[in-house]
Amino acid sequence: MKSYDGCWTCRLRKKRCDEIRPVCRNCSTLQITCHFGDEKPSWMDGGFGQKEKAEEIKQNVKSAAARRRGTLPTDILEPIAAELDKDAGMATGGLNRQSASTKCPPFHGEPALDSSPGWPSTRTRPSTKTTPSDAHRDSWNRLDMLSLNNSADEKPGDSELDRRFMMFYFDQFFPFLFPFYKPPLLEGGRSWIIELVVGNQAMWHTTLCLSTYFVSVAMDGAISGHIVCKTLAWEKLLKQMGVTFMMLQHNLQEVASSNTLDLIVKISRIMGSIIQLQRFEISVGNFENCRKHLGAAITLFRQIFRAAENVLDRGELSTLYHVLSHMGRPLWAITSQQGGAWNSDQAAFRFYSALLIADDIVASTCMEEPPRLLEYHARLLTNGGSLDERPPLNLEDFIGCENWVMLQIGEIVALDAWKKSRKKAGQLDMMELVARASAIKQTLLDNLARLDAAATTPKTNSLGLFTFYNDHFPPMPGGCTAFVTRVWAHAALLYLSVVVSGWQPRSVEVRENVVRILALLEQMPAPELLRTMVWPFCMTGCLAEPGEECRFRAMADALVPHRLFGAARKALEVMENVWKCRDELTIDTDFAACVCSLGYMSLLV
């Protein structure tokens, strides 16, 4: 019987609700989100939104049922956590065994990782041994051979289908996921993606997982009646997921028998596969395993730098260029320090390291502890005081946000952790807190002023001949990266205000930044750009006034299909939770509590 007073989930499903809060018995049993509240959700519109939400809940019910049976659900998200725990556990064991011969110290201070074996029994061939890409190779011949090898036990024609799925990813979804990543010709462009995928079977299968999911979403939205095509895509996805974990297991076992130079390359590839799987989960809206995946990737990242330091054997810290030098030679060199056209392993490590550092900073805002890679920030994100050199990693090139903003967010998290530890010990010095906060605030304001001054200065790029034809976003004053950076900077000021003064949504400083960010977000040249500013979107929304809620909902609802914008949808879910209990929040509430109100950490990237 339909419920008129129960949770909105039961009303949508036309089920009787027992009205238990915060989770009714129906939703608890089915392990699905229980939506409750006096205000009618925007998706209960009696039309497309309601139909789409009903289908989403139906899929969640199926997934939860699969979890209870111990089988792989059709959305293939939940099993990743358990398998990656085993990946990371095997990596820890293998790398610690390797440390005896390479002087790499064992892991300390990382999350506990389960080292017990237990992998899908999907049958596949072992990965072929590869070396750093020191020269050009015939990528398409290797692509064809790898596809044929992988499909030897499949039906005829599957190899061609794999290649089409792969090209769909290269052409459509990599640019969709990373719209700001457009490395110039002098750095070798994006060809490394193909080189890496066809040279590493774990990455090949990981990429097929991504591609098949996106193809299924595209088919779901464009071809409503072709059930056979959709079923084929899902069958391929489930199969590729099983093969992916088997290949990661094989690669992790290989690490134990590697010499130092091979060790760096192999670990970097495994790290890249884990980060890619993490980004896949985030894109489709699964966040319950983010902390585990992030911990495993950080563990591997640290081990790579330790291995490079052991080769130096001079007691000095390794730089990014020391690490890259152990991955082969660039295709060509411009300067000894800045490199040139990176080979595939070098380019991949730079790319995934940039994503990992950004993910670590954003995650730290929800974990109440400084970024775990904070010690690497000065080495990777600054130019050492030289105005003539770019930093080793320029995050603007990867995520659209300039380094100084991310660095200051990391400093704010560290300040928050310091404040809480001092307060707990009864030793908080408010003058020191304000002094440290003032330095951070001034850095943000100075750089915002620089952005405003540079907005009217045209950028020139002698090698940007094709930029006009390849831009995913319309042109705007100062460029899209300046726009994204400005939004992140104002959100950082909001975050700093909460850390110093507590949760005061109606304070003058908070209101100024909320109004400013909301105005900026509503000026976005394309709705899809919001996907690169999910953390600022959530930070601002949590502090919004009731009259502003509909504007945030409208921005999230403009991202269609919703299944491709998991992080933005999750941010809206966090905001809705905060809005429901707005009157119950105290001055001691912080952003971490808001994000984790769903029962797990959501990585809003």
Coordinates of C-alpha atoms in Angstrom, one line a residue:
M1 CA 0.0 0.0 0.0
K2 CA 1.3 3.5 -0.9
S3 CA 2.6 5.5 2.1
Y4 CA 1.5 9.1 2.5
D5 CA 3.4 9.9 5.7
G6 CA 6.5 7.8 5.4
C7 CA 9.9 8.4 3.8
W8 CA 10.0 9.6 0.2
T9 CA 11.8 6.4 -0.9
C10 CA 8.8 4.3 0.2
R11 CA 6.4 6.8 -1.3
L12 CA 8.2 6.6 -4.6
R13 CA 8.2 2.7 -4.5
K14 CA 4.5 2.8 -3.3
K15 CA 5.3 0.8 -0.2
R16 CA 4.0 1.1 3.3
C17 CA 6.6 2.8 5.5
D18 CA 6.9 2.3 9.3
E19 CA 8.2 5.9 9.5
I20 CA 11.2 5.0 11.7
R21 CA 13.9 7.7 11.6
P22 CA 16.5 8.2 10.3
V23 CA 16.2 5.0 8.3
C24 CA 12.9 3.1 8.0
R25 CA 12.8 -0.7 8.1
N26 CA 12.2 -1.1 4.4
C27 CA 15.2 1.0 3.4
S28 CA 17.4 -0.6 6.1
T29 CA 16.5 -4.1 4.9
L30 CA 17.2 -3.3 1.3
Q31 CA 20.3 -1.3 2.1
I32 CA 19.2 1.8 0.2
T33 CA 19.1 5.5 1.0
C34 CA 16.1 6.5 3.1
H35 CA 15.0 10.0 1.9
F36 CA 12.9 11.7 4.6
G37 CA 11.8 15.3 5.4
D38 CA 8.8 17.5 5.4
E39 CA 9.8 19.2 2.2
K40 CA 9.1 17.4 -1.1
P41 CA 12.3 16.4 -3.0
S42 CA 12.8 18.1 -6.3
W43 CA 12.8 14.7 -8.1
M44 CA 9.2 14.0 -6.9
D45 CA 7.9 15.9 -9.9
G46 CA 5.5 13.4 -11.3
G47 CA 7.5 13.3 -14.5
F48 CA 11.0 12.6 -15.8
G49 CA 12.8 13.3 -12.6
Q50 CA 10.6 10.9 -10.6
K51 CA 10.9 8.2 -13.3
E52 CA 14.7 8.5 -13.3
K53 CA 14.9 8.4 -9.5
A54 CA 12.6 5.3 -9.4
E55 CA 15.0 3.6 -11.9
E56 CA 18.0 4.6 -9.8
I57 CA 16.5 3.2 -6.6
K58 CA 15.5 0.0 -8.5
Q59 CA 19.2 -0.4 -9.5
N60 CA 20.3 0.2 -5.9
V61 CA 17.9 -2.5 -4.7
K62 CA 19.4 -5.0 -7.2
S63 CA 23.0 -4.0 -6.2
A64 CA 22.2 -4.4 -2.5
A65 CA 20.6 -7.8 -3.2
A66 CA 23.8 -8.9 -5.0
R67 CA 25.9 -7.8 -2.1
R68 CA 23.8 -9.8 0.3
R69 CA 24.2 -12.9 -1.9
G70 CA 27.9 -12.3 -2.2
T71 CA 27.8 -11.9 -6.0
L72 CA 29.0 -9.1 -8.2
P73 CA 26.2 -6.5 -8.6
T74 CA 25.3 -5.1 -12.0
D75 CA 26.7 -1.7 -11.1
I76 CA 30.1 -3.4 -10.4
L77 CA 31.1 -0.8 -7.9
E78 CA 31.1 -2.3 -4.4
P79 CA 33.5 -5.2 -5.1
I80 CA 36.3 -2.8 -6.0
A81 CA 37.0 -2.0 -2.3
A82 CA 37.5 -5.6 -1.2
E83 CA 39.7 -6.4 -4.2
L84 CA 41.8 -3.3 -3.9
D85 CA 42.3 -4.0 -0.2
K86 CA 43.9 -7.3 -1.3
D87 CA 45.8 -5.5 -4.0
A88 CA 47.3 -3.0 -1.5
G89 CA 48.0 -5.8 1.0
M90 CA 49.9 -7.8 -1.6
A91 CA 51.7 -4.6 -2.7
T92 CA 52.8 -4.0 0.9
G93 CA 54.0 -7.5 1.4
G94 CA 55.8 -7.6 -1.9
L95 CA 57.4 -4.2 -1.6
N96 CA 58.6 -4.9 2.0
R97 CA 60.3 -8.1 0.7
Q98 CA 61.9 -6.1 -2.0
S99 CA 63.1 -3.5 0.4
A100 CA 65.7 -5.8 1.8
S101 CA 67.6 -5.7 -1.5
T102 CA 66.9 -2.1 -2.5
K103 CA 67.2 -0.5 0.9
C104 CA 63.6 0.7 0.6
P105 CA 62.2 1.0 4.2
P106 CA 59.0 -0.9 5.1
F107 CA 55.7 1.0 5.2
H108 CA 54.8 2.8 8.4
G109 CA 51.8 4.9 9.4
E110 CA 49.6 3.8 6.5
P111 CA 46.1 2.4 6.8
A112 CA 45.8 -1.2 7.7
L113 CA 45.5 -3.3 4.6
D114 CA 44.2 -6.8 4.3
S115 CA 46.9 -9.0 2.8
S116 CA 44.8 -12.1 2.5
P117 CA 44.5 -13.6 -1.0
G118 CA 41.3 -14.2 -2.8
W119 CA 40.8 -13.0 -6.3
P120 CA 38.2 -13.5 -9.0
S121 CA 38.8 -16.8 -10.8
T122 CA 38.4 -15.2 -14.3
R123 CA 40.8 -17.1 -16.6
T124 CA 43.2 -14.9 -18.6
R125 CA 46.8 -15.0 -19.9
P126 CA 49.6 -13.5 -17.7
S127 CA 50.7 -10.0 -18.6
T128 CA 53.7 -9.7 -20.8
K129 CA 56.8 -8.1 -19.3
T130 CA 57.2 -4.5 -20.5
T131 CA 60.0 -2.0 -20.1
P132 CA 59.9 1.8 -20.1
S133 CA 59.1 3.3 -23.5
D134 CA 62.4 4.6 -24.6
A135 CA 61.4 4.9 -28.2
H136 CA 58.3 5.0 -30.5
R137 CA 56.6 1.6 -30.9
D138 CA 54.0 0.4 -33.3
S139 CA 51.1 1.1 -31.0
W140 CA 48.3 -0.1 -33.2
N141 CA 50.0 -3.4 -34.0
R142 CA 50.4 -4.0 -30.3
L143 CA 46.8 -2.9 -29.7
D144 CA 45.6 -5.4 -32.2
M145 CA 47.7 -8.2 -30.8
L146 CA 46.7 -7.5 -27.2
S147 CA 43.1 -7.5 -28.1
L148 CA 43.5 -10.8 -30.0
N149 CA 45.3 -12.4 -27.1
N150 CA 42.7 -11.2 -24.6
S151 CA 39.9 -12.5 -26.8
A152 CA 41.3 -15.9 -27.7
D153 CA 38.6 -17.5 -25.5
E154 CA 35.9 -15.2 -26.6
K155 CA 33.6 -15.2 -29.6
P156 CA 35.0 -14.2 -33.0
G157 CA 34.9 -10.4 -33.5
D158 CA 35.4 -9.5 -29.8
S159 CA 38.9 -8.1 -30.6
E160 CA 37.4 -5.5 -32.9
L161 CA 34.7 -4.7 -30.4
D162 CA 37.4 -4.2 -27.7
R163 CA 39.3 -1.7 -30.0
R164 CA 36.1 0.2 -30.6
F165 CA 35.3 0.4 -26.9
M166 CA 38.9 1.6 -26.4
M167 CA 38.8 4.3 -29.0
F168 CA 35.5 5.4 -27.6
Y169 CA 37.3 6.0 -24.3
F170 CA 40.3 7.8 -26.0
D171 CA 38.1 10.0 -28.2
Q172 CA 35.2 10.7 -25.9
F173 CA 35.5 9.9 -22.3
F174 CA 39.1 10.7 -21.3
P175 CA 38.5 14.3 -22.6
F176 CA 35.2 14.3 -20.7
L177 CA 36.8 13.2 -17.4
F178 CA 39.8 15.5 -17.7
P179 CA 38.8 18.5 -19.9
F180 CA 41.8 20.6 -18.8
Y181 CA 44.5 18.0 -19.6
K182 CA 45.8 19.1 -23.0
P183 CA 49.6 18.7 -22.8
P184 CA 51.4 20.6 -25.5
L185 CA 53.3 19.1 -28.4
L186 CA 56.7 19.8 -26.8
E187 CA 55.6 17.5 -23.9
G188 CA 54.5 14.7 -26.3
G189 CA 50.7 15.3 -26.2
R190 CA 48.4 12.6 -25.0
S191 CA 49.7 9.7 -27.0
W192 CA 51.1 8.2 -23.8
I193 CA 47.6 7.1 -22.9
I194 CA 47.5 4.7 -25.8
E195 CA 51.1 3.6 -25.2
L196 CA 50.4 2.8 -21.6
V197 CA 47.2 1.0 -22.1
V198 CA 48.5 -1.3 -24.9
G199 CA 51.7 -2.0 -22.9
N200 CA 50.0 -3.0 -19.7
Q201 CA 47.2 -5.5 -19.4
A202 CA 45.9 -4.3 -16.0
M203 CA 45.5 -0.8 -17.5
W204 CA 44.0 -2.3 -20.6
H205 CA 41.3 -4.0 -18.7
T206 CA 40.8 -1.1 -16.3
T207 CA 40.2 1.2 -19.3
L208 CA 37.8 -1.3 -20.8
C209 CA 35.9 -1.2 -17.5
L210 CA 35.6 2.6 -17.8
S211 CA 34.7 2.5 -21.5
T212 CA 32.0 -0.2 -21.2
Y213 CA 30.3 1.6 -18.3
F214 CA 30.2 4.8 -20.3
V215 CA 29.0 3.1 -23.4
S216 CA 26.2 1.5 -21.4
V217 CA 25.2 4.9 -20.1
A218 CA 25.2 6.4 -23.6
M219 CA 23.1 3.5 -24.9
D220 CA 20.7 3.8 -22.0
G221 CA 20.1 7.4 -22.8
A222 CA 20.1 7.2 -26.6
I223 CA 18.7 3.7 -27.4
S224 CA 16.0 2.9 -25.0
G225 CA 14.9 -0.3 -26.7
H226 CA 18.1 -2.0 -27.6
I227 CA 18.3 -4.3 -24.6
V228 CA 20.7 -6.7 -26.4
C229 CA 23.3 -3.9 -26.9
K230 CA 23.1 -2.8 -23.3
T231 CA 23.3 -6.4 -22.0
L232 CA 26.4 -6.9 -24.1
A233 CA 28.0 -3.8 -22.7
W234 CA 27.3 -4.9 -19.1
E235 CA 28.5 -8.5 -19.7
K236 CA 31.8 -7.1 -21.1
L237 CA 32.1 -4.7 -18.1
L238 CA 31.6 -7.5 -15.5
K239 CA 34.1 -9.7 -17.3
Q240 CA 36.7 -6.9 -17.6
M241 CA 36.4 -6.1 -13.9
G242 CA 37.3 -9.7 -13.0
V243 CA 40.2 -9.7 -15.4
T244 CA 41.4 -6.4 -14.1
F245 CA 41.9 -7.7 -10.5
M246 CA 43.6 -10.8 -11.8
M247 CA 46.1 -8.7 -13.7
L248 CA 46.7 -6.4 -10.8
Q249 CA 47.4 -9.5 -8.6
H250 CA 49.9 -10.7 -11.2
N251 CA 51.6 -7.3 -11.4
L252 CA 51.8 -7.0 -7.6
Q253 CA 53.5 -10.4 -7.4
E254 CA 56.0 -9.4 -10.1
V255 CA 57.1 -6.4 -7.9
A256 CA 58.8 -8.7 -5.4
S257 CA 61.3 -10.0 -8.0
S258 CA 62.1 -6.6 -9.6
N259 CA 65.3 -4.7 -9.4
T260 CA 65.1 -1.0 -8.3
L261 CA 64.6 0.5 -11.7
D262 CA 62.0 -1.9 -12.8
L263 CA 60.4 -1.5 -9.3
I264 CA 59.7 2.2 -9.9
V265 CA 58.1 1.6 -13.3
K266 CA 56.0 -1.3 -12.1
I267 CA 54.8 0.3 -8.9
S268 CA 53.9 3.5 -10.9
R269 CA 51.7 1.5 -13.3
I270 CA 49.9 -0.2 -10.4
M271 CA 49.4 3.1 -8.7
G272 CA 48.0 4.5 -12.0
S273 CA 45.6 1.6 -12.3
I274 CA 44.3 2.1 -8.7
I275 CA 43.8 5.8 -9.2
Q276 CA 42.0 5.2 -12.5
L277 CA 39.7 2.7 -10.7
Q278 CA 39.2 5.3 -8.0
R279 CA 38.2 8.0 -10.5
F280 CA 35.9 5.5 -12.1
E281 CA 34.0 4.9 -8.9
I282 CA 33.8 8.6 -8.2
S283 CA 32.4 9.3 -11.7
V284 CA 29.6 6.8 -11.2
G285 CA 28.8 7.9 -7.6
N286 CA 30.3 5.2 -5.3
F287 CA 32.3 6.7 -2.5
E288 CA 32.2 4.2 0.3
N289 CA 35.7 2.8 -0.5
C290 CA 37.5 6.1 -1.3
R291 CA 39.6 6.1 1.8
K292 CA 40.9 2.6 1.2
H293 CA 41.8 3.2 -2.4
L294 CA 43.4 6.5 -1.6
G295 CA 45.5 5.0 1.1
A296 CA 46.7 2.2 -1.2
A297 CA 47.7 4.7 -3.9
I298 CA 49.5 7.0 -1.4
T299 CA 51.4 4.0 -0.1
L300 CA 52.7 3.1 -3.5
F301 CA 53.5 6.8 -4.3
R302 CA 55.7 7.0 -1.2
Q303 CA 57.5 3.8 -2.1
I304 CA 58.4 5.1 -5.5
F305 CA 60.1 8.1 -4.0
R306 CA 61.9 6.0 -1.4
A307 CA 63.2 3.7 -4.1
A308 CA 64.6 6.7 -6.0
E309 CA 66.2 8.0 -2.8
N310 CA 67.9 4.7 -2.3
V311 CA 69.4 4.9 -5.7
L312 CA 70.8 8.4 -5.0
D313 CA 72.3 7.0 -1.7
R314 CA 73.4 10.5 -0.7
G315 CA 70.9 11.1 2.1
E316 CA 69.0 13.7 0.0
L317 CA 65.4 13.8 -0.9
S318 CA 64.5 12.7 -4.4
T319 CA 62.7 15.1 -6.8
L320 CA 60.2 14.4 -9.4
Y321 CA 62.9 14.5 -12.0
H322 CA 65.0 11.9 -10.1
V323 CA 62.0 9.6 -10.2
L324 CA 61.3 10.3 -13.9
S325 CA 64.9 9.6 -14.8
H326 CA 64.5 6.0 -13.7
M327 CA 61.6 5.5 -16.1
G328 CA 63.7 5.7 -19.2
R329 CA 64.7 8.7 -21.4
P330 CA 62.3 11.3 -22.7
L331 CA 61.5 11.0 -26.5
W332 CA 63.4 14.3 -26.8
A333 CA 64.8 16.7 -24.3
I334 CA 64.5 20.5 -24.0
T335 CA 66.4 21.2 -20.8
S336 CA 68.0 18.9 -18.3
Q337 CA 65.5 19.7 -15.6
Q338 CA 62.2 20.4 -17.3
G339 CA 62.6 17.3 -19.6
G340 CA 60.9 17.3 -23.0
A341 CA 58.5 14.9 -24.6
W342 CA 57.9 12.4 -21.8
N343 CA 57.8 8.7 -22.6
S344 CA 54.6 6.9 -21.7
D345 CA 55.6 5.9 -18.2
Q346 CA 56.9 9.4 -17.3
A347 CA 53.8 11.1 -18.6
A348 CA 51.5 8.7 -16.9
F349 CA 53.3 9.1 -13.5
R350 CA 53.1 12.9 -13.8
F351 CA 49.4 12.7 -14.6
Y352 CA 48.4 10.2 -11.9
S353 CA 50.6 12.0 -9.3
A354 CA 48.9 15.3 -10.0
L355 CA 45.5 13.6 -9.5
L356 CA 46.7 11.8 -6.4
I357 CA 48.0 15.0 -4.8
A358 CA 44.7 16.9 -5.5
D359 CA 42.7 13.9 -4.2
D360 CA 44.8 13.8 -1.0
I361 CA 44.3 17.5 -0.3
V362 CA 40.5 17.3 -0.9
A363 CA 40.2 14.1 1.2
S364 CA 42.1 15.7 4.1
T365 CA 39.4 18.3 4.5
C366 CA 37.1 15.4 5.4
M367 CA 39.5 13.5 7.6
E368 CA 40.5 16.2 10.1
E369 CA 44.2 15.5 9.5
P370 CA 46.9 17.2 7.2
P371 CA 47.3 15.8 3.7
R372 CA 49.3 12.7 3.9
L373 CA 51.5 13.9 1.0
L374 CA 52.1 17.3 2.6
E375 CA 55.8 16.6 2.7
Y376 CA 55.9 16.4 -1.1
H377 CA 54.1 19.7 -1.8
A378 CA 57.2 21.9 -1.7
R379 CA 59.0 19.5 -4.0
L380 CA 56.3 19.1 -6.5
L381 CA 54.0 22.1 -6.4
T382 CA 56.4 25.0 -6.0
N383 CA 59.3 26.4 -8.1
G384 CA 61.7 26.8 -5.2
G385 CA 61.4 30.6 -5.3
S386 CA 62.5 30.9 -8.9
L387 CA 60.2 33.1 -10.9
D388 CA 61.6 31.8 -14.2
E389 CA 60.7 28.1 -13.7
R390 CA 57.4 26.3 -13.6
P391 CA 56.8 23.9 -10.7
P392 CA 57.5 20.2 -11.5
L393 CA 53.7 19.6 -11.4
N394 CA 51.4 22.4 -12.5
L395 CA 47.9 21.3 -11.3
E396 CA 46.3 23.8 -13.5
D397 CA 47.3 21.6 -16.5
F398 CA 45.6 18.6 -15.0
I399 CA 42.6 19.7 -12.9
G400 CA 42.1 23.4 -14.0
C401 CA 43.1 24.8 -10.6
E402 CA 46.4 26.6 -9.9
N403 CA 48.8 25.3 -7.4
W404 CA 48.6 28.1 -4.9
V405 CA 45.0 27.4 -4.1
M406 CA 45.5 23.7 -3.4
L407 CA 48.6 24.5 -1.4
Q408 CA 46.7 26.9 0.8
I409 CA 43.8 24.4 1.3
G410 CA 46.4 22.0 2.5
E411 CA 47.7 24.6 4.9
I412 CA 44.2 25.3 6.2
V413 CA 43.7 21.6 6.9
A414 CA 47.0 21.5 8.8
L415 CA 45.9 24.6 10.7
D416 CA 42.6 22.9 11.6
A417 CA 44.3 19.8 12.8
W418 CA 46.7 21.9 14.9
K419 CA 43.8 23.9 16.4
K420 CA 41.9 20.8 17.4
S421 CA 44.9 19.1 19.0
R422 CA 45.8 22.3 21.0
K423 CA 42.2 22.8 22.0
K424 CA 41.9 19.2 23.2
A425 CA 45.1 19.7 25.3
G426 CA 43.8 23.0 26.7
Q427 CA 46.7 24.9 25.1
L428 CA 45.1 26.8 22.2
D429 CA 46.7 30.2 21.6
M430 CA 44.1 32.3 19.7
M431 CA 46.6 34.9 18.7
E432 CA 48.8 32.3 17.0
L433 CA 45.7 30.8 15.4
V434 CA 44.7 34.2 14.0
A435 CA 48.2 35.0 12.9
R436 CA 48.6 31.8 10.9
A437 CA 45.1 32.2 9.4
S438 CA 45.9 35.8 8.4
A439 CA 49.0 34.7 6.4
I440 CA 46.9 32.1 4.5
K441 CA 44.1 34.6 3.9
Q442 CA 46.5 37.2 2.6
T443 CA 48.1 34.7 0.2
L444 CA 44.7 33.8 -1.2
L445 CA 43.6 37.5 -1.6
D446 CA 46.9 38.5 -3.2
N447 CA 46.6 35.8 -5.8
L448 CA 42.9 36.5 -6.4
A449 CA 43.9 40.1 -7.1
R450 CA 46.6 38.8 -9.6
L451 CA 44.0 36.7 -11.3
D452 CA 41.7 39.8 -11.7
A453 CA 44.5 41.9 -13.1
A454 CA 45.5 39.2 -15.6
A455 CA 41.9 38.6 -16.8
T456 CA 42.3 41.1 -19.6
T457 CA 45.7 40.0 -20.7
P458 CA 45.5 37.8 -23.8
K459 CA 47.5 34.5 -23.7
T460 CA 49.7 33.6 -26.6
N461 CA 50.7 30.1 -27.6
S462 CA 52.6 29.6 -30.8
L463 CA 51.9 25.9 -30.8
G464 CA 48.2 26.3 -30.0
L465 CA 47.1 26.1 -33.6
F466 CA 44.3 23.6 -33.0
T467 CA 43.2 24.9 -29.6
F468 CA 40.1 26.5 -31.0
Y469 CA 38.9 23.3 -32.5
N470 CA 39.6 21.2 -29.4
D471 CA 38.3 23.3 -26.6
H472 CA 35.4 21.7 -24.7
F473 CA 34.3 24.9 -23.1
P474 CA 33.5 28.3 -24.7
P475 CA 36.1 31.0 -24.4
M476 CA 35.8 33.4 -21.4
P477 CA 37.9 36.3 -20.0
G478 CA 41.1 35.0 -18.4
G479 CA 40.3 31.4 -19.6
C480 CA 38.4 28.6 -17.9
T481 CA 41.3 27.7 -15.6
A482 CA 41.3 31.2 -14.1
F483 CA 37.5 30.9 -13.6
V484 CA 37.9 27.5 -11.9
T485 CA 40.8 28.7 -9.8
R486 CA 38.8 31.8 -8.7
V487 CA 35.9 29.6 -7.5
W488 CA 38.3 27.3 -5.6
A489 CA 40.1 30.3 -4.0
H490 CA 36.8 31.8 -2.7
A491 CA 35.8 28.4 -1.3
A492 CA 39.2 28.2 0.4
L493 CA 38.4 31.5 2.1
L494 CA 35.0 30.0 3.2
Y495 CA 36.8 27.0 4.6
L496 CA 39.3 29.1 6.4
S497 CA 36.5 31.2 8.0
V498 CA 34.9 28.0 9.3
V499 CA 38.2 26.7 10.7
V500 CA 39.0 29.9 12.6
S501 CA 35.5 31.1 13.7
G502 CA 33.4 28.0 13.6
W503 CA 30.1 27.3 11.8
Q504 CA 28.6 30.7 11.3
P505 CA 26.7 30.7 8.0
R506 CA 25.3 34.2 8.6
S507 CA 28.6 35.9 9.4
V508 CA 29.5 38.8 7.0
E509 CA 32.6 37.1 5.7
V510 CA 30.8 33.8 5.0
R511 CA 27.9 35.5 3.3
E512 CA 30.2 37.6 1.1
N513 CA 32.0 34.5 -0.2
V514 CA 28.9 32.4 -0.6
V515 CA 27.2 35.1 -2.7
R516 CA 30.4 35.6 -4.7
I517 CA 30.8 31.8 -5.4
L518 CA 27.2 31.3 -6.2
A519 CA 27.3 34.2 -8.7
L520 CA 30.4 32.7 -10.3
L521 CA 28.9 29.2 -10.6
E522 CA 25.8 30.6 -12.3
Q523 CA 28.1 32.3 -14.9
M524 CA 29.7 28.9 -15.9
P525 CA 30.2 28.8 -19.7
A526 CA 28.9 25.2 -19.6
P527 CA 27.0 23.2 -16.9
E528 CA 29.5 20.3 -17.2
L529 CA 32.3 22.6 -15.9
L530 CA 30.8 22.1 -12.4
R531 CA 32.3 18.6 -12.4
T532 CA 35.7 20.2 -11.9
M533 CA 34.5 22.3 -8.9
V534 CA 32.6 19.8 -6.8
W535 CA 34.4 20.6 -3.5
P536 CA 33.8 24.3 -3.8
F537 CA 30.2 23.6 -4.8
C538 CA 29.6 21.4 -1.7
M539 CA 31.5 23.8 0.6
T540 CA 29.4 26.7 -0.5
G541 CA 26.1 24.8 -0.6
C542 CA 26.5 23.6 3.0
L543 CA 26.7 27.2 4.1
A544 CA 23.9 28.5 1.9
E545 CA 20.7 30.2 3.1
P546 CA 17.3 28.5 2.6
G547 CA 16.4 30.8 -0.2
E548 CA 19.5 29.8 -2.1
E549 CA 18.9 26.0 -2.0
C550 CA 17.0 25.9 -5.3
R551 CA 19.8 27.5 -7.1
F552 CA 22.2 24.7 -6.0
R553 CA 19.7 22.0 -6.9
A554 CA 19.3 23.6 -10.4
M555 CA 23.0 23.4 -11.1
A556 CA 23.2 19.8 -10.1
D557 CA 20.1 18.8 -12.0
A558 CA 21.5 20.4 -15.2
L559 CA 24.2 17.7 -15.3
V560 CA 22.7 14.9 -17.4
P561 CA 22.8 12.0 -17.5
H562 CA 23.1 12.0 -13.7
R563 CA 24.9 8.6 -13.8
L564 CA 28.0 10.4 -15.3
F565 CA 28.2 13.1 -12.6
G566 CA 28.4 11.0 -9.5
A567 CA 30.5 13.5 -7.5
A568 CA 28.2 16.4 -8.1
R569 CA 25.1 14.3 -7.2
K570 CA 26.8 13.2 -4.0
A571 CA 27.7 16.8 -3.1
L572 CA 24.0 17.7 -3.5
E573 CA 23.1 14.7 -1.2
V574 CA 25.5 16.0 1.4
M575 CA 24.1 19.5 1.1
E576 CA 20.5 18.2 1.4
N577 CA 21.5 16.4 4.6
V578 CA 22.9 19.7 6.1
W579 CA 19.9 21.7 5.0
K580 CA 17.6 19.2 6.8
C581 CA 19.3 19.8 10.2
R582 CA 20.4 23.4 9.6
D583 CA 18.8 24.6 12.9
E584 CA 20.5 21.8 14.9
L585 CA 24.1 22.7 13.8
T586 CA 26.3 24.3 16.4
I587 CA 29.3 26.6 16.1
D588 CA 31.6 23.5 16.6
T589 CA 30.2 21.9 13.4
D590 CA 32.9 21.6 10.7
F591 CA 33.0 20.7 7.0
A592 CA 34.3 17.2 7.7
A593 CA 31.2 16.4 9.8
C594 CA 29.0 17.6 6.9
V595 CA 30.7 15.5 4.2
C596 CA 30.8 12.4 6.4
S597 CA 27.1 12.8 7.5
L598 CA 26.3 10.1 5.0
G599 CA 28.3 7.5 7.0
Y600 CA 31.4 7.5 4.9
M601 CA 33.9 9.9 3.4
S602 CA 32.9 11.3 0.0
L603 CA 35.9 12.3 -2.2
L604 CA 34.5 15.4 -3.9
V605 CA 36.8 15.6 -6.9

